[in-house]
Coordinates of C-alpha atoms and ligand atoms in Angstrom, one line a residue:
X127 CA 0.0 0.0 0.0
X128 CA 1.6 3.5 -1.2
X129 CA 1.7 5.7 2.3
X130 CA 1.5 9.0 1.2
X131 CA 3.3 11.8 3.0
X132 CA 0.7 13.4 5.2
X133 CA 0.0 16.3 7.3
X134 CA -2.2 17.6 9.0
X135 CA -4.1 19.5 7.3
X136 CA -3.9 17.9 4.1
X137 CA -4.8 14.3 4.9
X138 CA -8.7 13.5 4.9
X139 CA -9.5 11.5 7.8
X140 CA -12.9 10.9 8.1
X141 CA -13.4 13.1 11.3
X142 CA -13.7 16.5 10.5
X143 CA -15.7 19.7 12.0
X144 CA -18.7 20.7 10.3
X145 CA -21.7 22.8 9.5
X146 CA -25.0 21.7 9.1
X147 CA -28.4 23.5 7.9
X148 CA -32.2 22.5 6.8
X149 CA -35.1 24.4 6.0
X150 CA -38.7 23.3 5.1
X151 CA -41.6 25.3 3.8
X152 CA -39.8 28.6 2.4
X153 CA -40.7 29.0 -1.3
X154 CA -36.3 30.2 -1.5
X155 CA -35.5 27.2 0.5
X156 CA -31.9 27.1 -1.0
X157 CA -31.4 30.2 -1.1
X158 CA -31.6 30.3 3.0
X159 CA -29.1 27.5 3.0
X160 CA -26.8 29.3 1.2
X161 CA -27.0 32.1 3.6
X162 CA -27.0 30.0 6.9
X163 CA -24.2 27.9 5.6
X164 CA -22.5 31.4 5.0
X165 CA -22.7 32.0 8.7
X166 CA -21.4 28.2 9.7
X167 CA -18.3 29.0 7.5
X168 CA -16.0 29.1 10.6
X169 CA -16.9 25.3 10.9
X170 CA -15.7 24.3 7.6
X171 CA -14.0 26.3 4.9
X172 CA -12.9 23.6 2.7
X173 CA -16.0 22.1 0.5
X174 CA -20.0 22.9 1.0
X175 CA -23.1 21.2 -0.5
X176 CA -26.9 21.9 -1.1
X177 CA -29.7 19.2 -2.0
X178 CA -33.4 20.7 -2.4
X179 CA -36.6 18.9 -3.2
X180 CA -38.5 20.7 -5.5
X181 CA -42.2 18.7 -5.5
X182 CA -41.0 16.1 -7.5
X183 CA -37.0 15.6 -7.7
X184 CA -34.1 16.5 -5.5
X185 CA -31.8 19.0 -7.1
X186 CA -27.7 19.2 -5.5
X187 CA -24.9 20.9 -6.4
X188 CA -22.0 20.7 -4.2
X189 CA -18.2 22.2 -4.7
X190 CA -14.6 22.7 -3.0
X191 CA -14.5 26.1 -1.6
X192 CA -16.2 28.9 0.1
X193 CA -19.9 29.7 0.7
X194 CA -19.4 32.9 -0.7
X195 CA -17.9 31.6 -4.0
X196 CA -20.0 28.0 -4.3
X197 CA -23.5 30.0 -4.3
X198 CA -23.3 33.3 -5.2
X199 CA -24.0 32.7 -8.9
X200 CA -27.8 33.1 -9.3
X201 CA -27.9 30.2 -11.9
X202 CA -26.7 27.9 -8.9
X203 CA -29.5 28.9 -6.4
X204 CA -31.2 28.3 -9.4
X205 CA -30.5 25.2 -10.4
X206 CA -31.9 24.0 -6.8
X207 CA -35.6 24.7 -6.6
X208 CA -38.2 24.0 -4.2
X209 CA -39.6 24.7 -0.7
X210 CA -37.3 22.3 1.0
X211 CA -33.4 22.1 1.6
X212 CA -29.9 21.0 3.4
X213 CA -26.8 21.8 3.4
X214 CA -23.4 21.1 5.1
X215 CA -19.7 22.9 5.3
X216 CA -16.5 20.6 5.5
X217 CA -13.2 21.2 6.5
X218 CA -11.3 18.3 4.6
X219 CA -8.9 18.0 1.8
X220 CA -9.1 20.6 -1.4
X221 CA -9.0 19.2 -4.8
X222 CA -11.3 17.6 -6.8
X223 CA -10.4 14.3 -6.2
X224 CA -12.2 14.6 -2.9
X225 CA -15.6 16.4 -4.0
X226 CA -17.3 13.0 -3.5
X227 CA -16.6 13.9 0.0
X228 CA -18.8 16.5 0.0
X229 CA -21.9 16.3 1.8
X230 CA -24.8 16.5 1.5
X231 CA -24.8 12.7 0.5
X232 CA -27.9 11.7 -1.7
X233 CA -29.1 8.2 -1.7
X234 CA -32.2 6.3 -3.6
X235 CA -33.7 3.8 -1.8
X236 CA -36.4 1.5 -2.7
X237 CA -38.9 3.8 -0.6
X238 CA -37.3 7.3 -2.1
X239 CA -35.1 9.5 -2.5
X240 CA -32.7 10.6 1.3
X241 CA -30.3 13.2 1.4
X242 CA -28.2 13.3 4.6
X243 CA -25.6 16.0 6.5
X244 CA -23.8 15.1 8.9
X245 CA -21.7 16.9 11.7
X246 CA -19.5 15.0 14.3
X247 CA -17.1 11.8 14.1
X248 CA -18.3 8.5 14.5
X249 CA -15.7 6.5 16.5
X250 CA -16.8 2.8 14.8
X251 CA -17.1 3.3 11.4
X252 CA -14.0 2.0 10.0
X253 CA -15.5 -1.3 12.0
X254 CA -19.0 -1.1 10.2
X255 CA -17.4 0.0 7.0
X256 CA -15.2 -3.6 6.9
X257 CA -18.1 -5.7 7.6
X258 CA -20.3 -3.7 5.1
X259 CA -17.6 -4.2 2.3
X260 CA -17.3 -7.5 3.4
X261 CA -20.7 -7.9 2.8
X262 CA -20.8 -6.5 -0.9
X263 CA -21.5 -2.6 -0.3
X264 CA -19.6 -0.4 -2.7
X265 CA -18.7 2.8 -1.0
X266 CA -18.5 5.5 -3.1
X267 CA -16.8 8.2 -0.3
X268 CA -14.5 7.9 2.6
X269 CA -16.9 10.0 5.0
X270 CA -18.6 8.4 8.2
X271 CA -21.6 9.3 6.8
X272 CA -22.2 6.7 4.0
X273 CA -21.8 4.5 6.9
X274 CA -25.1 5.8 7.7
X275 CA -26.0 5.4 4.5
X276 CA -25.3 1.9 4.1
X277 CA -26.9 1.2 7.3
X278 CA -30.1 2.8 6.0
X279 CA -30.3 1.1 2.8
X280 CA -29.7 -2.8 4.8
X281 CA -32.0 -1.9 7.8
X282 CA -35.2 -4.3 7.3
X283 CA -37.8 -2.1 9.1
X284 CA -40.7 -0.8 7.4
X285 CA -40.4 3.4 7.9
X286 CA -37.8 5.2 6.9
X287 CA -37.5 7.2 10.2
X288 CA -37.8 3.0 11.9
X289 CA -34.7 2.8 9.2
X290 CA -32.4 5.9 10.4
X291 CA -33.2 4.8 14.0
X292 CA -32.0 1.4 13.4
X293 CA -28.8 2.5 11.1
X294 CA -27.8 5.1 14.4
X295 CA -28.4 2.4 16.9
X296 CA -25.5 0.6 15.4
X297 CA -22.8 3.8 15.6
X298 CA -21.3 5.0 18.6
X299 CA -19.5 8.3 18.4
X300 CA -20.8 12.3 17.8
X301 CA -23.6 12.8 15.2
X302 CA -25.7 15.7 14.4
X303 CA -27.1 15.2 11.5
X304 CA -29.8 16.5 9.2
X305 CA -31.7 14.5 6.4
X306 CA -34.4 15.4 3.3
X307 CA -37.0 13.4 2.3
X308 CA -39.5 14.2 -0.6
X309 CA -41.7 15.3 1.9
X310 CA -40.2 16.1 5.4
X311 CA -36.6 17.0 6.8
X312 CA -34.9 15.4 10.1
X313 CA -33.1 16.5 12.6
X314 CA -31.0 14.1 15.1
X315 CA -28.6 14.5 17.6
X316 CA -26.7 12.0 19.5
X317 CA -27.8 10.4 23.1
X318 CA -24.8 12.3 24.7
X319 CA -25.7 15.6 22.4
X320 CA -21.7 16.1 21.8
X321 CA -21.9 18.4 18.9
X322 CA -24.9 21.6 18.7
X323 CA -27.9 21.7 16.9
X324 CA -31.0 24.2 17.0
X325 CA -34.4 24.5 16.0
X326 CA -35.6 27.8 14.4
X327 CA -38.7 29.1 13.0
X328 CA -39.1 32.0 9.9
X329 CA -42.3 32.6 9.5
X330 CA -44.2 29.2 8.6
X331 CA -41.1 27.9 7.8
X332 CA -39.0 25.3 10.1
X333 CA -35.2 25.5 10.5
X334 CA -32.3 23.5 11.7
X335 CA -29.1 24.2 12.1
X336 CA -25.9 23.9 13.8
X337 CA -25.7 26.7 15.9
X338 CA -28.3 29.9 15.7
X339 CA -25.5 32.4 14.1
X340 CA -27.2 30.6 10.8
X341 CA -30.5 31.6 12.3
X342 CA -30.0 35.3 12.6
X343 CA -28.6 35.8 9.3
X344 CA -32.0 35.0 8.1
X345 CA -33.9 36.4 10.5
X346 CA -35.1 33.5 12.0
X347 CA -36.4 32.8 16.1
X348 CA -33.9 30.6 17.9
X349 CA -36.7 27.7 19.1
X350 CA -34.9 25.8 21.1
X351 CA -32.1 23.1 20.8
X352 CA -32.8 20.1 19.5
X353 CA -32.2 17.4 22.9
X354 CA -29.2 15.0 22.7
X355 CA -31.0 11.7 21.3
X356 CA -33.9 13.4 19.9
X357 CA -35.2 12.8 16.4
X358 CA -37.3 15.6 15.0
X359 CA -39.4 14.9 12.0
X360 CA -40.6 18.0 10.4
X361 CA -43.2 17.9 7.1
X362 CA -46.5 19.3 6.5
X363 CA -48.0 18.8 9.6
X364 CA -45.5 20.5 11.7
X365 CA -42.4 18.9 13.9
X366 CA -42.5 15.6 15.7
X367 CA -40.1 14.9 18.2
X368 CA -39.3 11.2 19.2
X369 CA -36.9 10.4 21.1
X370 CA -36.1 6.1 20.4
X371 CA -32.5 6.5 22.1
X372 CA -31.1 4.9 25.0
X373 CA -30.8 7.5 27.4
X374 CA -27.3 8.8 28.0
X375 CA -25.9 11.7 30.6
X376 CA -25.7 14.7 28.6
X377 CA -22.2 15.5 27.4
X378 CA -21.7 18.1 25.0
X379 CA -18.6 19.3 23.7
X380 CA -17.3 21.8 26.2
X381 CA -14.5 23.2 23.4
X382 CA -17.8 24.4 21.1
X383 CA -17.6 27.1 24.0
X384 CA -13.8 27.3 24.0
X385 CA -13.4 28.0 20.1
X386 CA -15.1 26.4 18.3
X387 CA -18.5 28.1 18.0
X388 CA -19.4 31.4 16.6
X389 CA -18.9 33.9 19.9
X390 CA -22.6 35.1 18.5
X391 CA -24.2 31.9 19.3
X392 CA -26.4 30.4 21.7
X393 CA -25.2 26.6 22.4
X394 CA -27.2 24.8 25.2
X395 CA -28.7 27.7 26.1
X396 CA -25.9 29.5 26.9
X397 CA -24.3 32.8 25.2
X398 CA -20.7 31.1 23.7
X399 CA -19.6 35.2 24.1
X400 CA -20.5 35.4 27.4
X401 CA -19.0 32.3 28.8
X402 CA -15.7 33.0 26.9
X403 CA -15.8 36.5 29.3
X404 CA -16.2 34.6 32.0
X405 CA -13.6 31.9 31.3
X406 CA -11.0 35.3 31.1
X407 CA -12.7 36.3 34.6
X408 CA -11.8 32.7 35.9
X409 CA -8.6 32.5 34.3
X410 CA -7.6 36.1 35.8
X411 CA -8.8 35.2 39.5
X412 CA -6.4 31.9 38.7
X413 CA -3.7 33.2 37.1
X414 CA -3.0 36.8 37.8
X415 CA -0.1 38.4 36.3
X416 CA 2.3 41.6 36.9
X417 CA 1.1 43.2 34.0
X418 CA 0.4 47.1 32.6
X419 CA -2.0 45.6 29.6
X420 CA -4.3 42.7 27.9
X421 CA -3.5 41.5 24.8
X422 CA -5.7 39.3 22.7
X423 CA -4.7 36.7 20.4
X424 CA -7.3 37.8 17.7
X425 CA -9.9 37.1 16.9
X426 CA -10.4 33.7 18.9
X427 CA -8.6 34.9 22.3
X428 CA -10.8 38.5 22.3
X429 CA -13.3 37.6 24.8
X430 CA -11.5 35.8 27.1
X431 CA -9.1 38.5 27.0
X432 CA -11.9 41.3 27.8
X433 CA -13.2 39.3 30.7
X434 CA -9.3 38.8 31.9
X435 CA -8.7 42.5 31.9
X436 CA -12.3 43.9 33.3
X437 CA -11.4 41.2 36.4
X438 CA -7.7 41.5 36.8
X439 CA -8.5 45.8 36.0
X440 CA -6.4 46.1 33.6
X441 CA -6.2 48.2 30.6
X442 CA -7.3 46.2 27.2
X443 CA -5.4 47.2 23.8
X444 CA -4.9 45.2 20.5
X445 CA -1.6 45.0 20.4
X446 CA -1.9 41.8 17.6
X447 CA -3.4 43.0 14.3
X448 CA -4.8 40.2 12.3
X449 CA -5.1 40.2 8.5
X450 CA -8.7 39.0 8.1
X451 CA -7.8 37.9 4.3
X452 CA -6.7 34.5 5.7
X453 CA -8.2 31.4 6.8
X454 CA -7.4 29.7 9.9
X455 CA -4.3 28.7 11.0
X456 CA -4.8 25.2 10.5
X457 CA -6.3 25.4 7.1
X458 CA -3.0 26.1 5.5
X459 CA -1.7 22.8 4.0
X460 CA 2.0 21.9 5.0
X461 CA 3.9 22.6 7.8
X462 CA 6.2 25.0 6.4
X463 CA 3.2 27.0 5.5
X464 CA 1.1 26.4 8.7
X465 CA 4.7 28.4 10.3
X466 CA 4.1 31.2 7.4
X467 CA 0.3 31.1 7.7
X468 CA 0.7 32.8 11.3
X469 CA 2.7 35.4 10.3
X470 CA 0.2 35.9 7.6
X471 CA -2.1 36.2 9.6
X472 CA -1.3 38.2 12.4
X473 CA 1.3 41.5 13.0
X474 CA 2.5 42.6 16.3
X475 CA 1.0 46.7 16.8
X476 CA 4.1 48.1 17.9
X477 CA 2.3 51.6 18.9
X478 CA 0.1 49.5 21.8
X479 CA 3.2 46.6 22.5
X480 CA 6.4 48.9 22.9
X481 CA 7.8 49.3 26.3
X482 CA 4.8 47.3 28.1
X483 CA 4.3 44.4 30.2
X484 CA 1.5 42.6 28.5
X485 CA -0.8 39.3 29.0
X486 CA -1.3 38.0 25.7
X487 CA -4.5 35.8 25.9
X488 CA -5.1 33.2 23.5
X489 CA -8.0 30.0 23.3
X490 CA -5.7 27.6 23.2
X491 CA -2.6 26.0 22.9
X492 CA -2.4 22.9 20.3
X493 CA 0.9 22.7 18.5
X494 CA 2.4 25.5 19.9
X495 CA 2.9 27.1 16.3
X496 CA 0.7 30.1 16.7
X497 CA 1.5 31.0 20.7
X498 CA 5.7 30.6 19.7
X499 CA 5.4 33.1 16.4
X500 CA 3.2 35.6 17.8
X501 CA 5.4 35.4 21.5
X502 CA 8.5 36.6 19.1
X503 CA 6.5 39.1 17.4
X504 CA 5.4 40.7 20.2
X505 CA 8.5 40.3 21.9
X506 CA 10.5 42.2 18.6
X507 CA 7.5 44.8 18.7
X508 CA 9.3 46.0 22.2
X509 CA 7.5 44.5 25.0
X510 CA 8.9 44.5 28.1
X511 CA 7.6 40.9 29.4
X512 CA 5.3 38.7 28.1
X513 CA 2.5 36.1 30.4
X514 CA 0.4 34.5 28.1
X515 CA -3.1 33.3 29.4
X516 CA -5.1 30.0 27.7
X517 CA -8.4 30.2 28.2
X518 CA -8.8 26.4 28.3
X519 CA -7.0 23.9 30.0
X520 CA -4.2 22.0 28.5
X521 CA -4.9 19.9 25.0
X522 CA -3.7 16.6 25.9
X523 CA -5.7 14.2 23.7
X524 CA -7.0 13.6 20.4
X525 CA -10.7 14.6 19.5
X526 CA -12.5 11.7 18.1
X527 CA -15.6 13.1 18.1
X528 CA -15.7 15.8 14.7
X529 CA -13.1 18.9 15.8
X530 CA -9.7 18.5 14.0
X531 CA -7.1 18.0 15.9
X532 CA -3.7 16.6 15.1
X533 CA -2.7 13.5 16.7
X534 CA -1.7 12.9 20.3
X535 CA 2.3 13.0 19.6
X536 CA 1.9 16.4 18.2
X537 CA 0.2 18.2 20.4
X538 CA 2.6 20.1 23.1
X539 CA 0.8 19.8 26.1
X540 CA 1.0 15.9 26.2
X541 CA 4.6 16.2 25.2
X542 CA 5.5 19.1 27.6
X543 CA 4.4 20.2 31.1
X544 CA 3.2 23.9 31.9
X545 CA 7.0 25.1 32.6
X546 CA 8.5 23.6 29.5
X547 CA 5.7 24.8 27.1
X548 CA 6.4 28.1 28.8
X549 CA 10.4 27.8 27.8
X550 CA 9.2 26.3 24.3
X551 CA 7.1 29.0 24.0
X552 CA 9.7 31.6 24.7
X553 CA 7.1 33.8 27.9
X554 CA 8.0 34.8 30.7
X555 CA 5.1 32.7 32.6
X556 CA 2.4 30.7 31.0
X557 CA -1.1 29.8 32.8
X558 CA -4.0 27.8 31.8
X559 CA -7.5 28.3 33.3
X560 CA -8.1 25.1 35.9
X561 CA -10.8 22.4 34.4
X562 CA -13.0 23.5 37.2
X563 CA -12.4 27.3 36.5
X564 CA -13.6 26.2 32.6
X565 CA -16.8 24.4 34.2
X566 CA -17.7 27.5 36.3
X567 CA -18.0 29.4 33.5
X568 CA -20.3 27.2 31.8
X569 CA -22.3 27.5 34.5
X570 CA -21.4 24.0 36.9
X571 CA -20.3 24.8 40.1
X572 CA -17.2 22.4 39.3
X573 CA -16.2 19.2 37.5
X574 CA -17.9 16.5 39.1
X575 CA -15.5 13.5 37.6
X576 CA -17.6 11.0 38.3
X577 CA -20.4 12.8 36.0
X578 CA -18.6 15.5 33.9
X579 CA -21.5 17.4 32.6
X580 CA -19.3 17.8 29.1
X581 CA -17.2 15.7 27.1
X582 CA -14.2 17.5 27.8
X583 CA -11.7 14.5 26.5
X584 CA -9.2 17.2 24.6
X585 CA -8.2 18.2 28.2
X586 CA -8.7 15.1 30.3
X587 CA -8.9 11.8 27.7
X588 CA -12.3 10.5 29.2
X589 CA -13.7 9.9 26.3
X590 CA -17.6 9.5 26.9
X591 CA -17.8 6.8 24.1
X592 CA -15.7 3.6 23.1
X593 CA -13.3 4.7 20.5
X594 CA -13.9 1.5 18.7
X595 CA -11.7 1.9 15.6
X596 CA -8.8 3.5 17.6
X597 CA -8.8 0.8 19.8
X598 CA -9.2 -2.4 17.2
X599 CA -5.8 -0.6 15.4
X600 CA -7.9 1.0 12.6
X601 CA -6.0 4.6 12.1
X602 CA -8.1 7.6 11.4
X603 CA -6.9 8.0 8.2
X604 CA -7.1 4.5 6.7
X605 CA -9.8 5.3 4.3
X606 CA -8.2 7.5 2.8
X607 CA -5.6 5.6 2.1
X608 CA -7.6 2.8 0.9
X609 CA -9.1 5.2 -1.8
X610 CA -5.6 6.4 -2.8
X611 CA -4.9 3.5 -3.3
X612 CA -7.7 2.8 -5.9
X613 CA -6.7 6.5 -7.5
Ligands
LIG889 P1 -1.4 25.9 17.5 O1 -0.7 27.0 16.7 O2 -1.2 24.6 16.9 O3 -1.0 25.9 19.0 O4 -2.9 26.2 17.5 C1 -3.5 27.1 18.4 C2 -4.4 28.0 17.7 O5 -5.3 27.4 16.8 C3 -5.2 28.8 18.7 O6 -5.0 30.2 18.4 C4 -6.7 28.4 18.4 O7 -7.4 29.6 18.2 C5 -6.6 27.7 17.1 N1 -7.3 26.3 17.2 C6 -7.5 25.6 18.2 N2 -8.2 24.4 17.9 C7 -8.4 24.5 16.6 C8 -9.1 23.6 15.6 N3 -9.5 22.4 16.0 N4 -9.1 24.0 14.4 C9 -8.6 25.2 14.0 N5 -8.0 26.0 14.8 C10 -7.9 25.7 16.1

């Protein structure tokens, strides 16, 4: 088997972090998509697809790139009629090799037509996928989600909603996901509810979508989030919501609050700006330091960083600029350029900087790439000392459950402890907020280990699920390779 040189950034292992959307009973139902996929970008800049039902036939188009760039061309919107629609953002490998990748995926089954979206990582599909192949399916993607897909198409009971329950019964991991019918659209999230999703209403219209950012771009109500195991069928005659899970603890993904969700969002209830403010508040009551200013790493560390310097009561300045041009740091394919990427990205403000003692206040800390260029920056821009402030605890594990993050070896904190990262890193002290600090600001009084009320594994490795294929030996990225192979 060729073994490619990978990276990162550039390999397409079948976890990834996505955006999902649906809309039912809005005569511009793709349209909509389009726009609340626009406001999901940050969850996936790499590929984005649309599949509307039009009365009659389902209608996709799907394409590498931006929002912005896939849709804007009327003819597109076009080209997908009808009152009902889905769509999904990805963050996985450019190049048109890949754009069967791209969800949504669109199935015919003997009972209809199913398009199907799906944001999170299952943790046994590589499992399922080798008994499915063994048993004659042809897979025509590497994603999770034609897992599903499969799963669907072999399940013997009679309903198609009997069908997807069966298919999720049989994978473990994070899944919200959204599906179109000829008649209806569905809505499901996990029994543990790891990864966001919402309900909204425009009008007569019904909405779902991965977090309500993609609401208020089109002026829709933020209903209420859709529960972790709960199936919402929505069609003619308004939603039903089943719930045919197992019940499971809740435990949502704490880092949706940490970095991963639009600071404009409501997750669980809860403001994600307003609980990055108070995780700066925490971190500041934890980790004071002898500083004369608050810098934040922009734009991800900017909250944090206001909440750090209205507790600690110190002045806030940007003393990092950031070129808004270019896409995150870890979009950026190679190494080399990952290293270039940041100082692309961002440039020390020597007018704020020069002569000063300054926190700098980031998210968090996963390679150590971005913390180490912008510590020299600011360092060259004159400052006097430099304390830099993480606003999560230290990543020391894997996510298998849909946000991209490298694997174990490289990231620092399970390499390094708090004093060498702070020597690697080149500050003069480095602190990161306490787990329990990071639950108080989510609103638990602490982190209750024998119940965490979050899957918090990045910082702790209790991973709420068996990680089924990392366990049996299957790697992340052997699907991949299986298809490169076939190339
Ligand atoms: P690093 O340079 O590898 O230490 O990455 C840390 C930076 O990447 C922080 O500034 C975060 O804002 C950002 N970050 C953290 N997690 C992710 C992720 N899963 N995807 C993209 N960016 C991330």
């Amino acid at each position: 088997m060729k073994q490619p040189a990978r990276t990162w950034a550039d390999d397409d292992h079948p976890h990834e972090e996505c955006g999902v959307f649906a809309i039912f009973g809005h005569a511009d139902a793709a349209a909509h998509t389009a726009l609340g996929l626009h406001a999901l970008q940050h969850r996936g800049q790499e590929a984005a697809g649309i599949v509307a039902f039009d009365g009659h036939h389902f209608h996709a188009h799907r394409a590498t790139g931006l929002i912005g760039d896939i849709f804007s061309r009327r003819s597109v919107i076009e080209g997908l009629p009808g009152h009902a629609a889905i769509g999904h953002n990805r963050y996985a490998t450019t190049g048109a090799s890949m754009l069967r990748n791209v969800q949504p995926l669109f199935a015919d089954f003997a009972f209809g037509g199913l398009a199907i979206a799906h944001n999170g990582n299952l943790t046994n599909a590589g499992t399922l996928r080798r008994e499915l192949v063994g048993r004659g399916c042809i897979f025509q993607s590497t994603t999770d989600t034609e897992v599903i897909v499969h799963l669907i198409a072999r399940s013997e009971k009679a309903t198609i909603i009997d069908r997807l329950v069966d298919a999720l019964n049989r994978i473990e991991g994070a899944w919200s996901l959204v599906a179109l019918l000829d008649d209806a659209i569905i809505g499901v999230r996990d029994p543990l509810g790891v990864r966001p999703l919402v309900i909204g209403r425009l009008g007569e219209a019904w909405v779902l979508a991965s977090e309500s950012c993609a609401l208020d771009i089109i002026g829709a109500d933020l209903v209420r989030d859709v529960d972790p195991g709960e199936v919402v069928l929505i069609d003619a005659n308004g939603l039903t919501s089943l719930h045919p899970f197992e019940p499971a603890p809740r435990r949502a993904c704490i880092f949706e609050y940490v970095y991963f969700a639009r600071p404009d969002s409501v997750v669980g209830g809860r403001g994600v700006y307003d609980v990055r403010k108070r995780i700066g508040e925490e971190l500041a009551i934890e980790a004071p330091a002898p500083a004369d200013l608050v810098v934040p790493v922009p734009d991800s560390g900017v909250p944090a960083a206001i909440g750090y310097a209205q507790a600690a009561d110190l002045p806030f300045d940007l003393g990092i600029i950031r070129n808004h041009y270019v896409g995150r740091t870890f979009i950026e394919p190679s190494d080399q350029i990952r290293h270039l990427g940041v100082r692309l990205k961002h440039n020390a403000n020597r007018a704020t900087i020069e002569g000063r003692s300054v926190v700098l206040v980031d998210d968090s800390i996963v390679r150590g790439t971005t913390s180490t260029k912008i510590v020299e920056m600011v360092r060259a821009a004159g400052a006097a000392a430099v304390h830099m402030r993480i606003a999560s605890p230290p990543t020391t594990h894997s996510c298998y459950y849909g946000v991209d993050t490298p694997e174990r070896e490289a990231l620092l904190a399970a390499r390094y402890d708090v004093a060498e990262m702070a020597a690697l890193i080149g500050v003069d002290s480095l602190a990161f907020i306490s787990m329990d600090g990071l639950y108080r600001a989510v609103g638990e009084a602490h982190r209750d280990r024998s119940r965490p009320a979050y899957c918090d594994a990045c910082f702790s490795g209790d991973y709420p699920t068996r990680l089924v294929d990392a366990e049996g030996g299957t790697p992340r990225d052997q699907f991949s390779l299986m298809l490169e192979d076939v190339e």
